[in-house]
Short mmCIF file of C-alpha atoms in Angstrom, two decimals:
data_model
loop_
_atom_site.label_atom_id
_atom_site.label_comp_id
_atom_site.label_asym_id
_atom_site.label_seq_id
_atom_site.Cartn_x
_atom_site.Cartn_y
_atom_site.Cartn_z
CA MET A 1131 -1.64 -14.88 -27.42
CA LYS A 1132 0.99 -12.71 -26.08
CA LYS A 1133 0.61 -8.97 -26.72
CA ILE A 1134 2.87 -6.65 -27.24
CA TYR A 1135 2.92 -3.08 -25.94
CA LYS A 1136 4.73 -0.23 -27.52
CA ALA A 1137 6.08 2.92 -25.70
CA HIS A 1138 8.79 4.93 -23.76
CA ILE A 1139 9.28 2.10 -20.82
CA LEU A 1140 10.47 3.16 -17.51
CA TYR A 1141 10.50 0.73 -14.50
CA THR A 1142 13.63 0.22 -11.53
CA LYS A 1143 15.09 -3.73 -11.56
CA GLU A 1144 17.03 -2.00 -8.67
CA LYS A 1145 16.44 0.93 -6.19
CA HIS A 1146 19.62 3.28 -7.35
CA ARG A 1147 18.54 3.36 -11.01
CA PHE A 1148 16.17 3.29 -14.43
CA GLU A 1149 15.15 1.16 -17.02
CA VAL A 1150 14.99 3.70 -19.41
CA LEU A 1151 13.85 2.21 -22.95
CA GLU A 1152 12.97 4.37 -25.21
CA ASN A 1153 10.29 3.31 -28.17
CA GLY A 1154 10.80 0.24 -26.51
CA TYR A 1155 8.45 -2.52 -26.37
CA VAL A 1156 7.06 -4.98 -23.51
CA ALA A 1157 5.86 -8.46 -24.65
CA VAL A 1158 3.39 -9.82 -22.31
CA ASN A 1159 1.96 -13.40 -22.03
CA ALA A 1160 -1.35 -15.04 -21.88
CA ASP A 1161 -1.20 -15.60 -17.99
CA GLY A 1162 -0.54 -11.54 -17.73
CA ARG A 1163 3.25 -12.31 -16.99
CA VAL A 1164 5.65 -10.09 -18.65
CA ALA A 1165 7.61 -12.20 -21.08
CA GLY A 1166 10.50 -9.73 -22.07
CA VAL A 1167 10.93 -6.32 -22.93
CA ALA A 1168 13.78 -5.02 -25.65
CA THR A 1169 14.10 -1.95 -27.90
CA ASP A 1170 13.22 -3.87 -31.25
CA LEU A 1171 10.17 -6.07 -31.82
CA ALA A 1172 11.73 -8.90 -33.59
CA SER A 1173 13.59 -10.06 -30.74
CA LEU A 1174 9.85 -10.35 -29.25
CA ALA A 1175 7.28 -11.00 -31.61
CA ASP A 1176 5.35 -14.41 -32.39
CA ASP A 1177 3.88 -14.74 -35.70
CA ASP A 1178 -0.01 -14.27 -33.55
CA ALA A 1179 1.74 -11.52 -31.52
CA GLU A 1180 -1.03 -8.71 -31.09
CA VAL A 1181 0.77 -5.46 -30.97
CA THR A 1182 -0.60 -2.13 -29.63
CA ASP A 1183 1.50 1.26 -30.15
CA PHE A 1184 0.94 3.85 -27.32
CA GLY A 1185 2.55 6.26 -29.59
CA ASP A 1186 4.62 9.44 -27.59
CA ARG A 1187 3.40 7.73 -24.13
CA LEU A 1188 5.55 6.42 -20.73
CA LEU A 1189 4.53 3.18 -20.06
CA ILE A 1190 5.69 2.50 -15.70
CA PRO A 1191 4.57 0.00 -13.34
CA ALA A 1192 1.07 0.53 -11.11
CA MET A 1193 1.29 2.44 -8.10
CA ASN A 1194 1.37 0.07 -4.42
CA ASP A 1195 -0.59 1.08 -1.69
CA LEU A 1196 1.16 -0.57 1.29
CA HIS A 1197 -1.37 0.97 4.30
CA VAL A 1198 -5.01 1.97 3.64
CA HIS A 1199 -8.11 2.39 5.73
CA ALA A 1200 -10.60 1.89 3.52
CA PRO A 1201 -13.51 2.38 6.36
CA GLN A 1202 -11.77 6.12 6.46
CA TYR A 1203 -12.05 7.22 3.03
CA ARG A 1204 -14.95 9.54 3.85
CA ASN A 1205 -12.38 11.44 6.51
CA GLN A 1206 -10.03 12.52 4.18
CA GLY A 1207 -9.08 15.98 5.38
CA ILE A 1208 -10.48 15.84 8.75
CA ALA A 1209 -9.70 16.73 11.80
CA MET A 1210 -5.70 17.18 10.81
CA ASP A 1211 -4.73 19.17 13.83
CA LEU A 1212 -5.07 16.25 16.25
CA GLU A 1213 -2.76 14.02 17.39
CA LEU A 1214 -3.05 10.20 16.74
CA LEU A 1215 -5.03 8.80 19.89
CA PRO A 1216 -7.35 11.93 20.62
CA TRP A 1217 -7.74 11.55 16.07
CA LEU A 1218 -8.71 7.77 16.68
CA GLN A 1219 -11.33 8.39 20.14
CA SER A 1220 -12.89 11.61 18.21
CA TYR A 1221 -13.05 10.91 14.33
CA THR A 1222 -11.68 7.29 13.13
CA PHE A 1223 -13.53 5.20 15.24
CA PRO A 1224 -16.66 6.58 15.69
CA GLU A 1225 -16.73 6.50 11.47
CA GLU A 1226 -15.86 2.71 11.78
CA VAL A 1227 -19.03 2.20 13.53
CA LYS A 1228 -20.67 3.08 11.02
CA PHE A 1229 -20.08 -0.11 8.76
CA ALA A 1230 -21.73 -2.28 10.55
CA ASP A 1231 -24.46 -1.02 8.30
CA VAL A 1232 -24.12 -2.93 5.10
CA ALA A 1233 -25.17 -0.39 2.89
CA TYR A 1234 -23.16 2.71 4.20
CA ALA A 1235 -20.22 0.64 3.60
CA GLU A 1236 -21.16 -0.28 0.21
CA ARG A 1237 -21.83 3.18 -0.67
CA MET A 1238 -18.02 4.35 1.24
CA TYR A 1239 -16.47 1.21 -0.14
CA ARG A 1240 -17.08 1.92 -3.96
CA ARG A 1241 -16.10 5.49 -4.14
CA PHE A 1242 -13.01 4.67 -2.50
CA VAL A 1243 -11.92 1.00 -4.67
CA HIS A 1244 -13.23 4.06 -7.73
CA ASP A 1245 -10.50 6.43 -6.62
CA LEU A 1246 -7.96 3.68 -5.75
CA TRP A 1247 -8.03 3.21 -9.89
CA ARG A 1248 -7.98 6.75 -10.43
CA PHE A 1249 -4.50 7.14 -9.13
CA GLY A 1250 -3.08 4.06 -10.67
CA THR A 1251 -3.12 1.97 -7.80
CA MET A 1252 -3.14 -1.37 -8.68
CA ARG A 1253 -2.43 -2.88 -5.63
CA ALA A 1254 -3.40 -2.20 -1.75
CA CYS A 1255 -3.14 -3.85 1.66
CA VAL A 1256 -6.00 -2.68 2.90
CA PHE A 1257 -7.02 -2.09 6.71
CA ALA A 1258 -11.71 -2.57 6.80
CA THR A 1259 -13.38 -2.86 10.16
CA VAL A 1260 -14.36 -5.70 12.59
CA HIS A 1261 -17.82 -6.54 10.26
CA THR A 1262 -17.60 -9.32 8.58
CA GLU A 1263 -20.36 -9.01 6.00
CA SER A 1264 -18.40 -4.79 5.12
CA THR A 1265 -15.18 -6.20 4.83
CA ARG A 1266 -16.50 -9.43 2.77
CA LEU A 1267 -18.37 -6.61 0.55
CA LEU A 1268 -14.80 -4.90 0.07
CA MET A 1269 -13.30 -7.50 -0.99
CA ARG A 1270 -15.91 -8.64 -3.16
CA LEU A 1271 -15.71 -4.88 -4.43
CA PHE A 1272 -12.24 -5.48 -5.53
CA ARG A 1273 -12.28 -8.94 -7.74
CA GLU A 1274 -15.21 -7.27 -9.78
CA THR A 1275 -12.74 -4.50 -10.83
CA GLY A 1276 -9.62 -6.65 -11.76
CA MET A 1277 -7.50 -4.83 -8.99
CA GLY A 1278 -5.31 -6.18 -6.28
CA ALA A 1279 -5.92 -6.20 -2.21
CA LEU A 1280 -4.88 -7.94 0.33
CA VAL A 1281 -7.87 -6.95 2.67
CA GLY A 1282 -7.91 -7.07 6.74
CA LYS A 1283 -10.84 -7.34 8.77
CA VAL A 1284 -9.84 -5.55 11.97
CA ALA A 1285 -9.13 -7.70 15.44
CA MET A 1286 -9.95 -5.26 18.17
CA ASN A 1287 -11.66 -5.66 21.54
CA ARG A 1288 -10.43 -3.56 24.25
CA ASN A 1289 -9.99 0.69 24.51
CA CYS A 1290 -12.53 1.33 21.37
CA PRO A 1291 -16.10 2.10 21.47
CA GLN A 1292 -18.48 -0.70 21.87
CA GLY A 1293 -19.55 -1.11 18.76
CA LEU A 1294 -16.14 -1.84 17.52
CA ARG A 1295 -15.26 -4.60 20.04
CA GLU A 1296 -16.07 -8.57 19.38
CA SER A 1297 -15.23 -11.31 20.87
CA VAL A 1298 -11.94 -13.29 20.31
CA GLU A 1299 -14.40 -16.18 18.91
CA GLU A 1300 -16.37 -13.75 16.75
CA MET A 1301 -12.71 -12.55 15.36
CA VAL A 1302 -12.02 -16.09 14.42
CA GLN A 1303 -15.35 -17.05 12.99
CA GLY A 1304 -15.60 -14.27 11.03
CA TYR A 1305 -12.11 -14.34 9.66
CA GLU A 1306 -12.45 -18.46 9.05
CA THR A 1307 -15.74 -17.15 6.63
CA LEU A 1308 -13.78 -14.87 4.55
CA ILE A 1309 -10.71 -17.32 3.63
CA GLU A 1310 -13.10 -19.99 3.32
CA GLU A 1311 -15.24 -18.40 0.39
CA CYS A 1312 -11.94 -16.83 -0.34
CA GLY A 1313 -10.86 -20.19 -1.83
CA ASP A 1314 -7.10 -19.90 -2.94
CA ARG A 1315 -5.27 -17.81 -0.89
CA SER A 1316 -1.34 -18.22 -2.64
CA GLU A 1317 -0.03 -15.18 -4.26
CA GLU A 1318 -2.09 -16.74 -7.39
CA SER A 1319 -5.02 -14.92 -6.16
CA LEU A 1320 -5.53 -11.32 -6.28
CA VAL A 1321 -7.85 -10.36 -3.19
CA ARG A 1322 -6.84 -12.08 -0.13
CA PRO A 1323 -7.32 -11.66 3.46
CA ILE A 1324 -4.53 -10.50 5.59
CA ILE A 1325 -4.58 -10.66 9.19
CA THR A 1326 -5.27 -7.71 11.28
CA PRO A 1327 -4.78 -6.75 14.83
CA ARG A 1328 -5.38 -3.03 14.68
CA PHE A 1329 -2.61 -2.22 17.17
CA ILE A 1330 -1.68 -3.98 20.59
CA PRO A 1331 -3.53 -1.28 22.30
CA SER A 1332 -6.93 -2.57 20.92
CA CYS A 1333 -6.79 -6.02 21.01
CA THR A 1334 -6.05 -8.34 24.65
CA SER A 1335 -3.24 -10.92 24.95
CA GLU A 1336 -5.95 -13.64 23.63
CA MET A 1337 -6.82 -11.65 20.72
CA LEU A 1338 -3.41 -10.91 19.58
CA ARG A 1339 -2.86 -15.14 20.36
CA ALA A 1340 -5.89 -15.75 18.23
CA CYS A 1341 -4.58 -13.54 15.99
CA GLY A 1342 -1.11 -14.99 15.73
CA GLN A 1343 -2.53 -18.65 15.40
CA LEU A 1344 -4.99 -17.60 12.62
CA ALA A 1345 -1.32 -16.35 10.72
CA ALA A 1346 0.12 -19.85 11.29
CA LYS A 1347 -2.99 -22.19 10.70
CA TYR A 1348 -3.70 -20.20 7.03
CA GLN A 1349 -0.60 -19.02 6.10
CA LEU A 1350 -1.68 -15.53 4.93
CA PRO A 1351 -0.37 -12.30 5.73
CA VAL A 1352 0.06 -10.09 8.63
CA GLN A 1353 -0.55 -6.63 8.84
CA SER A 1354 -1.00 -4.15 11.89
CA HIS A 1355 0.85 -0.59 12.98
CA LEU A 1356 4.48 -0.10 14.87
CA SER A 1357 5.78 2.75 16.54
CA GLU A 1358 3.98 5.19 15.23
CA ASN A 1359 3.44 7.61 18.15
CA LYS A 1360 5.39 7.91 21.80
CA ASP A 1361 2.30 8.38 23.37
CA GLU A 1362 1.19 5.27 21.76
CA ILE A 1363 4.29 3.52 22.47
CA ASP A 1364 4.32 4.41 26.23
CA TRP A 1365 1.11 2.36 26.32
CA VAL A 1366 1.91 -0.68 24.59
CA GLN A 1367 4.67 -1.00 27.41
CA SER A 1368 2.04 -0.68 30.29
CA LEU A 1369 0.38 -3.15 29.13
CA GLU A 1370 2.89 -5.68 27.59
CA LYS A 1371 4.82 -5.22 30.94
CA GLU A 1372 7.50 -8.29 29.55
CA SER A 1373 7.70 -7.19 26.13
CA THR A 1374 11.16 -5.70 25.35
CA CYS A 1375 10.07 -3.56 22.59
CA TYR A 1376 6.95 -2.97 20.65
CA GLY A 1377 8.08 -5.24 18.30
CA ASP A 1378 8.72 -7.95 20.49
CA ALA A 1379 5.05 -7.65 21.89
CA TYR A 1380 3.65 -8.55 18.46
CA ASP A 1381 6.61 -11.31 18.00
CA ARG A 1382 5.48 -12.63 21.62
CA TYR A 1383 2.40 -14.24 19.75
CA GLY A 1384 3.35 -14.86 16.34
CA LEU A 1385 2.31 -11.42 14.64
CA PHE A 1386 6.32 -10.17 13.39
CA GLY A 1387 7.57 -12.20 10.46
CA GLN A 1388 6.54 -15.68 11.48
CA THR A 1389 4.27 -14.95 7.97
CA PRO A 1390 4.84 -12.03 5.91
CA THR A 1391 4.72 -9.14 8.02
CA VAL A 1392 3.62 -5.42 6.88
CA MET A 1393 4.04 -2.83 9.89
CA ALA A 1394 3.11 0.87 9.10
CA HIS A 1395 4.96 3.70 10.28
CA CYS A 1396 8.12 2.49 12.55
CA VAL A 1397 8.19 6.46 12.84
CA TRP A 1398 10.07 5.47 16.59
CA THR A 1399 12.07 2.07 15.76
CA GLU A 1400 15.26 1.74 16.59
CA GLY A 1401 17.49 -0.08 18.30
CA GLU A 1402 16.65 -3.75 19.40
CA GLU A 1403 13.48 -3.28 17.63
CA LEU A 1404 15.29 -2.53 14.42
CA ALA A 1405 17.40 -5.50 14.77
CA LEU A 1406 14.01 -7.67 15.63
CA MET A 1407 12.54 -6.54 12.02
CA LYS A 1408 15.92 -7.25 10.28
CA ARG A 1409 15.82 -11.16 11.52
CA ARG A 1410 11.81 -11.45 11.21
CA LYS A 1411 12.28 -9.51 7.57
CA VAL A 1412 9.06 -7.71 8.57
CA VAL A 1413 8.47 -4.41 5.76
CA VAL A 1414 8.18 -0.98 6.73
CA ALA A 1415 5.00 0.50 5.09
CA HIS A 1416 6.01 4.30 4.74
CA CYS A 1417 2.99 6.86 5.43
CA PRO A 1418 5.03 10.17 5.11
CA THR A 1419 1.78 12.58 4.91
CA SER A 1420 0.03 10.46 7.71
CA ASN A 1421 3.27 11.20 10.42
CA PHE A 1422 3.26 14.80 10.02
CA ASN A 1423 -1.09 15.26 10.37
CA VAL A 1424 -1.12 13.18 13.14
CA ALA A 1425 2.04 14.50 14.77
CA SER A 1426 4.16 11.40 14.88
CA GLY A 1427 7.67 12.45 13.52
CA MET A 1428 9.75 11.44 10.66
CA ALA A 1429 10.42 7.59 9.61
CA PRO A 1430 14.50 7.28 9.07
CA ILE A 1431 13.82 5.59 5.68
CA ARG A 1432 17.36 5.80 4.47
CA GLN A 1433 19.08 4.21 8.00
CA PHE A 1434 15.73 1.28 7.43
CA LEU A 1435 17.31 1.09 3.26
CA ASP A 1436 20.80 1.22 4.76
CA GLU A 1437 20.36 -1.66 7.14
CA GLY A 1438 18.90 -3.80 4.64
CA LEU A 1439 14.65 -3.58 5.60
CA SER A 1440 12.13 -3.55 2.67
CA VAL A 1441 10.01 -0.41 2.52
CA GLY A 1442 6.93 0.32 0.68
CA LEU A 1443 4.87 3.63 0.12
CA GLY A 1444 1.24 3.60 2.03
CA SER A 1445 -1.17 6.66 1.95
CA ASP A 1446 -2.78 5.81 5.44
CA ILE A 1447 -5.96 7.32 3.97
CA SER A 1448 -7.34 9.12 6.09
CA GLY A 1449 -4.43 9.89 8.69
CA GLY A 1450 -3.07 10.71 5.02
CA HIS A 1451 -4.87 12.96 3.22
CA ASP A 1452 -4.43 11.46 -0.29
CA LEU A 1453 -4.96 8.44 -2.50
CA ASN A 1454 -2.64 8.96 -4.63
CA ILE A 1455 0.61 7.41 -4.41
CA PHE A 1456 2.75 9.97 -6.83
CA ARG A 1457 2.23 12.28 -3.74
CA MET A 1458 3.68 9.79 -1.44
CA MET A 1459 7.14 9.13 -3.22
CA VAL A 1460 7.21 13.28 -3.50
CA TYR A 1461 6.47 13.56 0.32
CA ALA A 1462 8.82 10.70 0.65
CA ILE A 1463 11.73 12.73 -1.15
CA GLN A 1464 10.80 15.72 1.07
CA VAL A 1465 10.62 13.86 4.49
CA SER A 1466 14.15 12.59 3.41
CA LYS A 1467 15.68 15.64 2.96
CA MET A 1468 14.60 16.82 6.48
CA HIS A 1469 16.39 13.91 7.77
CA TYR A 1470 19.51 15.33 5.96
CA GLN A 1471 19.07 18.72 7.49
CA LYS A 1472 19.87 16.47 10.57
CA ASN A 1473 22.09 14.28 9.53
CA PHE A 1474 24.25 15.11 6.63
CA HIS A 1475 25.77 12.05 5.96
CA LEU A 1476 23.10 10.29 5.18
CA PRO A 1477 22.06 11.39 1.68
CA PHE A 1478 18.19 11.80 1.28
CA LEU A 1479 16.03 9.88 -1.01
CA SER A 1480 16.63 9.87 -5.25
CA LEU A 1481 13.87 9.68 -7.38
CA SER A 1482 14.98 6.35 -8.52
CA GLU A 1483 14.48 5.40 -5.39
CA ALA A 1484 11.13 6.55 -4.18
CA PHE A 1485 9.31 5.29 -7.27
CA TRP A 1486 11.22 1.95 -6.66
CA LEU A 1487 9.80 2.40 -3.34
CA ALA A 1488 6.07 2.78 -4.77
CA THR A 1489 6.70 -0.15 -7.29
CA LYS A 1490 8.77 -3.12 -6.93
CA SER A 1491 9.86 -2.71 -3.31
CA ALA A 1492 5.54 -2.49 -2.68
CA GLY A 1493 4.77 -4.66 -5.36
CA SER A 1494 7.00 -7.50 -3.23
CA SER A 1495 4.06 -7.52 -0.97
CA PHE A 1496 1.77 -8.70 -3.47
CA GLY A 1497 4.25 -11.75 -5.28
CA ARG A 1498 6.63 -10.50 -8.38
CA VAL A 1499 4.62 -7.38 -8.82
CA GLY A 1500 6.36 -3.87 -9.74
CA SER A 1501 8.84 -4.57 -12.15
CA PHE A 1502 8.80 -5.46 -15.78
CA GLU A 1503 11.55 -7.58 -15.60
CA PRO A 1504 10.42 -11.09 -17.41
CA GLY A 1505 8.35 -13.20 -15.17
CA TYR A 1506 6.26 -10.23 -13.15
CA GLU A 1507 2.88 -9.60 -13.66
CA PHE A 1508 2.21 -6.88 -15.78
CA ASP A 1509 0.92 -4.27 -13.24
CA ALA A 1510 1.36 -1.09 -16.01
CA LEU A 1511 0.16 3.12 -16.38
CA VAL A 1512 0.11 4.11 -19.33
CA ILE A 1513 0.76 8.44 -19.54
CA ASP A 1514 -0.10 11.26 -21.46
CA ASP A 1515 1.92 13.85 -20.56
CA SER A 1516 1.45 16.19 -23.44
CA ASN A 1517 0.13 19.11 -21.93
CA LEU A 1518 3.33 18.47 -19.30
CA ASN A 1519 5.53 18.41 -21.82
CA PHE A 1520 7.84 21.04 -23.11
CA ASP A 1521 10.52 20.53 -25.89
CA ASN A 1522 13.95 18.82 -24.92
CA TYR A 1523 12.92 17.22 -21.71
CA SER A 1524 14.70 13.79 -21.57
CA LEU A 1525 12.59 10.33 -20.76
CA LEU A 1526 13.56 10.97 -17.19
CA GLU A 1527 12.75 14.63 -17.01
CA ARG A 1528 9.51 14.09 -18.36
CA LEU A 1529 8.25 11.35 -15.47
CA GLU A 1530 9.60 13.45 -12.72
CA ARG A 1531 7.39 16.44 -13.74
CA TYR A 1532 4.54 13.34 -13.91
CA ILE A 1533 5.71 12.66 -10.48
CA TYR A 1534 5.61 16.05 -9.42
CA LEU A 1535 2.86 17.92 -11.27
CA GLY A 1536 0.68 15.35 -12.78
CA ASP A 1537 -2.99 13.70 -11.86
CA ASP A 1538 -5.11 10.75 -12.93
CA ARG A 1539 -6.23 13.03 -16.00
CA GLN A 1540 -2.80 12.03 -17.61
CA ILE A 1541 -3.31 8.20 -17.06
CA VAL A 1542 -4.90 6.99 -19.96
CA HIS A 1543 -4.75 3.16 -19.18
CA ARG A 1544 -4.50 0.97 -16.54
CA PHE A 1545 -3.70 -2.62 -16.41
CA CYS A 1546 -3.18 -5.56 -13.01
CA ARG A 1547 -2.25 -8.29 -13.81
CA GLY A 1548 -1.71 -8.11 -18.05
CA LYS A 1549 -5.43 -7.19 -17.85
CA MET A 1550 -6.79 -3.69 -18.69
CA ILE A 1551 -8.58 -2.64 -15.49
CA LYS A 1552 -11.30 -0.10 -16.78
CA GLU A 1553 -13.43 2.66 -14.82
CA PRO A 1554 -15.30 0.95 -12.24
CA GLU A 1555 -19.13 2.41 -12.99
CA PHE A 1556 -19.97 2.04 -8.91
CA ASP A 1557 -18.48 5.14 -8.10
CA ARG A 1558 -21.43 6.99 -7.63
CA GLN A 1559 -24.16 5.11 -6.08
#
């Protein structure tokens, strides 16, 4: 049966402007996809349609986190005075070793998934750890909630603690177990595996080659890190001497757009690497808080957009300290203003562009997600901003105030693929 929701509807078909329907209606088919949006009910309603009126509330697309490390959840806000490589060795790797214990993993992952829900993130592109059983658990938790995720069992076999190393054969076997259990690997599956070499320094050429072969064999997407830190870039060049740039090192192993690929950070991407990303249609996950916290720099997002690259926003917990993607919109705008101070010919990001990055642009990595256009999956948030609202604000001003000043307490309903997602009951375990 078709369902119809009435509210003040705001979304972005295009990055340069909002679609705003005051007291509008969105119709959702039984398969959870948008049938249409309109300002009048008669143009959408069937005789048996169920109509829900959300009154004076805002109805917007749900958030998408394009880069987040689930096992780093416990480390949020810790060691923010270190640069990337010492931060990994001293804090991140020791925490990830603990996920060999499935009971510990369950306790942390339950809280992590709950907090994604809390902040209105209905889809996420997630790094797990090398541990197959803990990764399986994380995928199950996402399925139980009804939220969507691309979940990666991390591949690592060098430059890391022994507890995070596994052989190429063990990595392949673990992935194939998860792939077989997943069954449907198409976009119709809300929770799917994603091939996840951590980054070039943590993988031998044999490990990288096996990751590329898995991606090709099973037509799975790929995620990793790219050009985050200058010391990291130099390290990659010393390890992959035949590569012409960091991106080319991935490309040689079939891990750079041969299947859909998300690369986090890209702070120092330019020249040949940028051109290769454009050719391969590699997606950038922009993580502004992480880039500042681990002293990586400022990614040139305006340039990426002008060059036609696809870009989404990521929290990058725990390099980033905040899971709230609304905050990432704010930080992305602020970072672009710092670029503006250096390059006055490049305009900083507008609110509509930042919103589009978090919704439609990031959502494209999960299918037709992130908009209320017909055929898109109905991932949505209902916002009660009454405690932030004053007389005479426009709907766009109300949304802007929520993005800058609101929090999870104003999110009163969450939908993923047309299904209302209730609060998970497992966060205290």
